CSV table of C-alpha atoms in Angstrom, one decimal:
chain,number,residue,atom,x,y,z
A,1,MET,CA,-127.0,-68.1,105.3
A,2,ARG,CA,-128.3,-65.5,107.7
A,3,LEU,CA,-132.0,-65.5,108.5
A,4,ASN,CA,-134.0,-62.4,109.6
A,5,LEU,CA,-137.1,-64.3,110.8
A,6,GLY,CA,-140.4,-62.4,111.1
A,7,CYS,CA,-138.7,-59.4,109.4
A,8,GLY,CA,-141.9,-57.4,108.7
A,9,PHE,CA,-140.8,-54.2,107.1
A,10,ASP,CA,-137.4,-54.3,108.8
A,11,LYS,CA,-135.2,-55.8,106.0
A,12,LYS,CA,-131.5,-56.5,106.5
A,13,ALA,CA,-129.1,-56.4,103.6
A,14,ASP,CA,-127.2,-59.6,102.9
A,15,TRP,CA,-129.8,-61.6,105.0
A,16,VAL,CA,-132.7,-63.7,103.9
A,17,ASN,CA,-135.6,-61.7,105.1
A,18,VAL,CA,-138.5,-64.0,106.1
A,19,ASP,CA,-142.1,-63.2,107.1
A,20,LYS,CA,-145.5,-64.8,107.0
A,21,MET,CA,-147.2,-61.7,105.6
A,22,PRO,CA,-146.6,-61.2,101.9
A,23,GLN,CA,-147.6,-57.5,102.4
A,24,SER,CA,-144.2,-56.8,103.9
A,25,ALA,CA,-142.5,-58.1,100.7
A,26,PRO,CA,-140.0,-60.5,102.3
A,27,ASP,CA,-137.4,-62.5,100.4
A,28,GLN,CA,-139.3,-65.6,101.5
A,29,VAL,CA,-142.9,-66.0,102.7
A,30,VAL,CA,-142.8,-68.6,105.4
A,31,ASP,CA,-145.2,-69.4,108.3
A,32,LEU,CA,-142.7,-70.2,111.1
A,33,GLU,CA,-145.4,-72.1,113.0
A,34,ALA,CA,-145.6,-74.6,110.1
A,35,THR,CA,-142.8,-77.2,110.4
A,36,PRO,CA,-140.6,-78.3,108.9
A,37,TRP,CA,-139.0,-75.1,107.8
A,38,PRO,CA,-137.8,-74.9,104.2
A,39,TRP,CA,-134.1,-74.6,105.0
A,40,ALA,CA,-131.6,-77.5,105.1
A,41,ASP,CA,-130.1,-78.9,108.3
A,42,ASN,CA,-127.0,-76.9,109.5
A,43,SER,CA,-127.4,-74.3,106.8
A,44,VAL,CA,-127.8,-71.1,108.9
A,45,ARG,CA,-124.9,-69.3,110.6
A,46,GLU,CA,-126.9,-66.5,112.1
A,47,VAL,CA,-130.6,-65.8,113.0
A,48,GLU,CA,-132.3,-62.7,114.2
A,49,MET,CA,-135.8,-62.7,115.6
A,50,ARG,CA,-136.7,-59.1,116.6
A,51,HIS,CA,-140.1,-58.9,118.3
A,52,VAL,CA,-141.2,-62.2,116.7
A,53,LEU,CA,-140.9,-65.2,119.1
A,54,GLU,CA,-143.5,-63.8,121.5
A,55,HIS,CA,-146.0,-64.0,118.6
A,56,LEU,CA,-145.3,-67.7,117.9
A,57,GLY,CA,-146.4,-71.0,119.5
A,58,ALA,CA,-149.6,-70.4,121.4
A,59,SER,CA,-149.7,-74.1,121.9
A,60,THR,CA,-146.8,-75.7,123.7
A,61,ASP,CA,-146.3,-78.3,121.0
A,62,THR,CA,-146.1,-75.6,118.3
A,63,TYR,CA,-143.6,-73.6,120.4
A,64,LEU,CA,-141.4,-76.6,121.0
A,65,ALA,CA,-141.5,-77.5,117.3
A,66,ILE,CA,-140.3,-74.0,116.5
A,67,ILE,CA,-137.4,-74.4,118.9
A,68,LYS,CA,-136.5,-77.8,117.3
A,69,GLU,CA,-136.6,-76.3,113.8
A,70,LEU,CA,-134.4,-73.4,114.9
A,71,TRP,CA,-131.8,-75.8,116.3
A,72,ARG,CA,-132.1,-78.0,113.2
A,73,VAL,CA,-131.3,-75.3,110.7
A,74,CYS,CA,-128.5,-73.7,112.7
A,75,GLU,CA,-124.9,-74.8,111.9
A,76,PRO,CA,-122.6,-75.6,114.8
A,77,GLY,CA,-121.9,-72.4,116.7
A,78,ALA,CA,-124.6,-70.4,114.9
A,79,GLN,CA,-125.7,-67.3,116.8
A,80,VAL,CA,-129.4,-66.6,117.5
A,81,ARG,CA,-130.3,-63.1,118.5
A,82,ILE,CA,-133.8,-62.7,120.1
A,83,VAL,CA,-135.3,-59.4,121.0
A,84,VAL,CA,-138.6,-59.4,122.9
A,85,PRO,CA,-140.8,-57.1,124.9
A,86,HIS,CA,-140.4,-57.7,128.6
A,87,PRO,CA,-143.4,-59.7,129.8
A,88,ARG,CA,-144.2,-57.3,132.6
A,89,HIS,CA,-144.3,-54.3,130.4
A,90,ASP,CA,-147.4,-52.8,128.8
A,91,HIS,CA,-145.8,-53.2,125.4
A,92,TYR,CA,-146.1,-57.0,125.9
A,93,LEU,CA,-149.5,-56.9,127.7
A,94,ASN,CA,-151.3,-54.6,125.3
A,95,ASP,CA,-150.7,-56.5,122.0
A,96,PRO,CA,-153.3,-59.2,121.5
A,97,THR,CA,-151.0,-61.1,119.1
A,98,HIS,CA,-148.5,-61.8,121.8
A,99,VAL,CA,-149.1,-65.4,122.8
A,100,ARG,CA,-146.1,-66.4,125.0
A,101,PRO,CA,-143.7,-64.5,127.3
A,102,ILE,CA,-140.1,-65.1,126.4
A,103,THR,CA,-137.5,-64.9,129.2
A,104,VAL,CA,-133.9,-65.8,129.6
A,105,GLN,CA,-134.8,-68.4,132.1
A,106,GLY,CA,-137.3,-70.0,129.7
A,107,LEU,CA,-134.8,-70.2,126.9
A,108,GLU,CA,-132.1,-71.5,129.3
A,109,MET,CA,-134.3,-74.7,129.5
A,110,PHE,CA,-133.0,-75.6,126.1
A,111,SER,CA,-129.3,-75.8,127.3
A,112,GLN,CA,-128.2,-79.4,127.9
A,113,LYS,CA,-125.4,-78.2,130.1
A,114,ARG,CA,-127.9,-76.4,132.4
A,115,ASN,CA,-130.2,-79.4,132.2
A,116,HIS,CA,-127.4,-81.7,133.5
A,117,GLU,CA,-126.6,-79.1,136.3
A,118,TRP,CA,-130.2,-79.0,137.4
A,119,GLN,CA,-130.4,-82.8,137.4
A,120,LYS,CA,-127.2,-83.1,139.4
A,121,SER,CA,-128.4,-80.6,142.0
A,122,GLY,CA,-132.0,-82.0,142.2
A,123,LYS,CA,-133.7,-78.9,140.8
A,124,PRO,CA,-137.2,-79.5,139.3
A,125,ASN,CA,-136.6,-77.4,136.1
A,126,THR,CA,-137.8,-79.0,133.0
A,127,PRO,CA,-134.8,-80.3,131.0
A,128,LEU,CA,-136.2,-79.3,127.6
A,129,GLY,CA,-132.8,-79.5,125.9
A,130,LEU,CA,-132.5,-83.2,126.8
A,131,TYR,CA,-136.2,-84.0,126.0
A,132,LEU,CA,-136.1,-82.4,122.6
A,133,ASP,CA,-132.4,-83.2,121.7
A,134,VAL,CA,-131.6,-79.5,121.1
A,135,ASP,CA,-128.8,-77.5,122.8
A,136,PHE,CA,-128.6,-73.7,123.0
A,137,GLU,CA,-126.2,-71.9,125.2
A,138,ILE,CA,-127.1,-68.4,126.4
A,139,VAL,CA,-124.2,-66.2,125.4
A,140,SER,CA,-125.5,-62.9,126.7
A,141,PHE,CA,-128.6,-61.0,127.5
A,142,ASP,CA,-129.3,-57.3,128.0
A,143,VAL,CA,-132.4,-55.3,129.1
A,144,LEU,CA,-133.6,-51.9,128.0
A,145,PRO,CA,-135.1,-50.0,130.9
A,146,ASP,CA,-138.1,-47.7,130.3
A,147,GLU,CA,-138.2,-44.2,131.6
A,148,PRO,CA,-137.9,-42.9,134.2
A,149,TRP,CA,-135.7,-45.9,135.2
A,150,ARG,CA,-133.3,-45.5,132.3
A,151,GLY,CA,-132.7,-41.8,133.0
A,152,ARG,CA,-132.1,-42.4,136.7
A,153,LEU,CA,-129.6,-45.1,135.8
A,154,GLN,CA,-127.8,-42.9,133.3
A,155,ARG,CA,-127.6,-40.0,135.6
A,156,GLY,CA,-126.2,-42.2,138.4
A,157,GLU,CA,-129.2,-41.7,140.6
A,158,MET,CA,-129.5,-45.4,141.0
A,159,GLN,CA,-127.3,-48.5,140.7
A,160,GLY,CA,-127.8,-51.6,138.7
A,161,SER,CA,-128.7,-53.6,141.8
A,162,GLU,CA,-131.5,-51.1,142.5
A,163,LEU,CA,-132.8,-51.5,138.9
A,164,GLN,CA,-132.8,-55.3,139.4
A,165,GLU,CA,-134.8,-54.9,142.6
A,166,ALA,CA,-137.3,-52.6,140.7
A,167,MET,CA,-137.5,-55.2,137.9
A,168,ARG,CA,-138.7,-57.8,140.5
A,169,MET,CA,-141.2,-55.5,142.2
A,170,TYR,CA,-142.8,-53.3,139.5
A,171,ALA,CA,-144.2,-53.5,136.0
A,172,ASN,CA,-143.0,-51.2,133.2
A,173,VAL,CA,-139.4,-51.1,134.4
A,174,ILE,CA,-137.9,-53.0,131.5
A,175,MET,CA,-139.2,-52.4,127.9
A,176,GLU,CA,-137.4,-55.2,126.1
A,177,THR,CA,-134.9,-58.0,126.5
A,178,THR,CA,-132.2,-59.0,124.0
A,179,ILE,CA,-131.0,-62.6,124.3
A,180,VAL,CA,-128.1,-64.0,122.3
A,181,MET,CA,-127.8,-67.8,122.1
A,182,ARG,CA,-125.4,-70.2,120.4
A,183,ALA,CA,-126.3,-73.5,118.8
A,184,VAL,CA,-124.2,-76.2,120.5
A,185,LYS,CA,-123.6,-79.0,118.0
A,186,ALA,CA,-120.8,-81.2,117.0
A,187,ASP,CA,-119.2,-80.2,113.7
A,188,THR,CA,-120.8,-82.1,110.9
């Protein structure tokens, strides 16, 4: 099964399109903040969450329960694709329904491999993968620059390193981030 979670009106063929709002006519109406989710353990091979996760889990307990459910329903090696507005962009800041910034570094906390590396090197990062008994590996991430940054990059007027510097210094440089994770599980 492939889940398009929080699909809204963006339906995907051959996916189970899920949303809390019945007005969007999803295949299944599900409140993702209410756990457990209605899918079996290890039943999902692919998940897409496009502009969804930043709307979920205003309370830490709810957010962590969502991550646990995501891991539970994923089969070993399942791919999870998360697209979110960058937390330092007006698209994130202006929407009153956004409750939590989602970053690559924040999702990396659910990687047990990274948790062990941090422990070994004495870093104080919270080992959420170990605490929650979940394990997601970050496979890739990409950013979508906003204008004028995107045009400057495309025209060769700036290098990627200059874009990274601008990302650290200014707001409204990056519009959205796409993060692809893989569920790390023993085959069952």
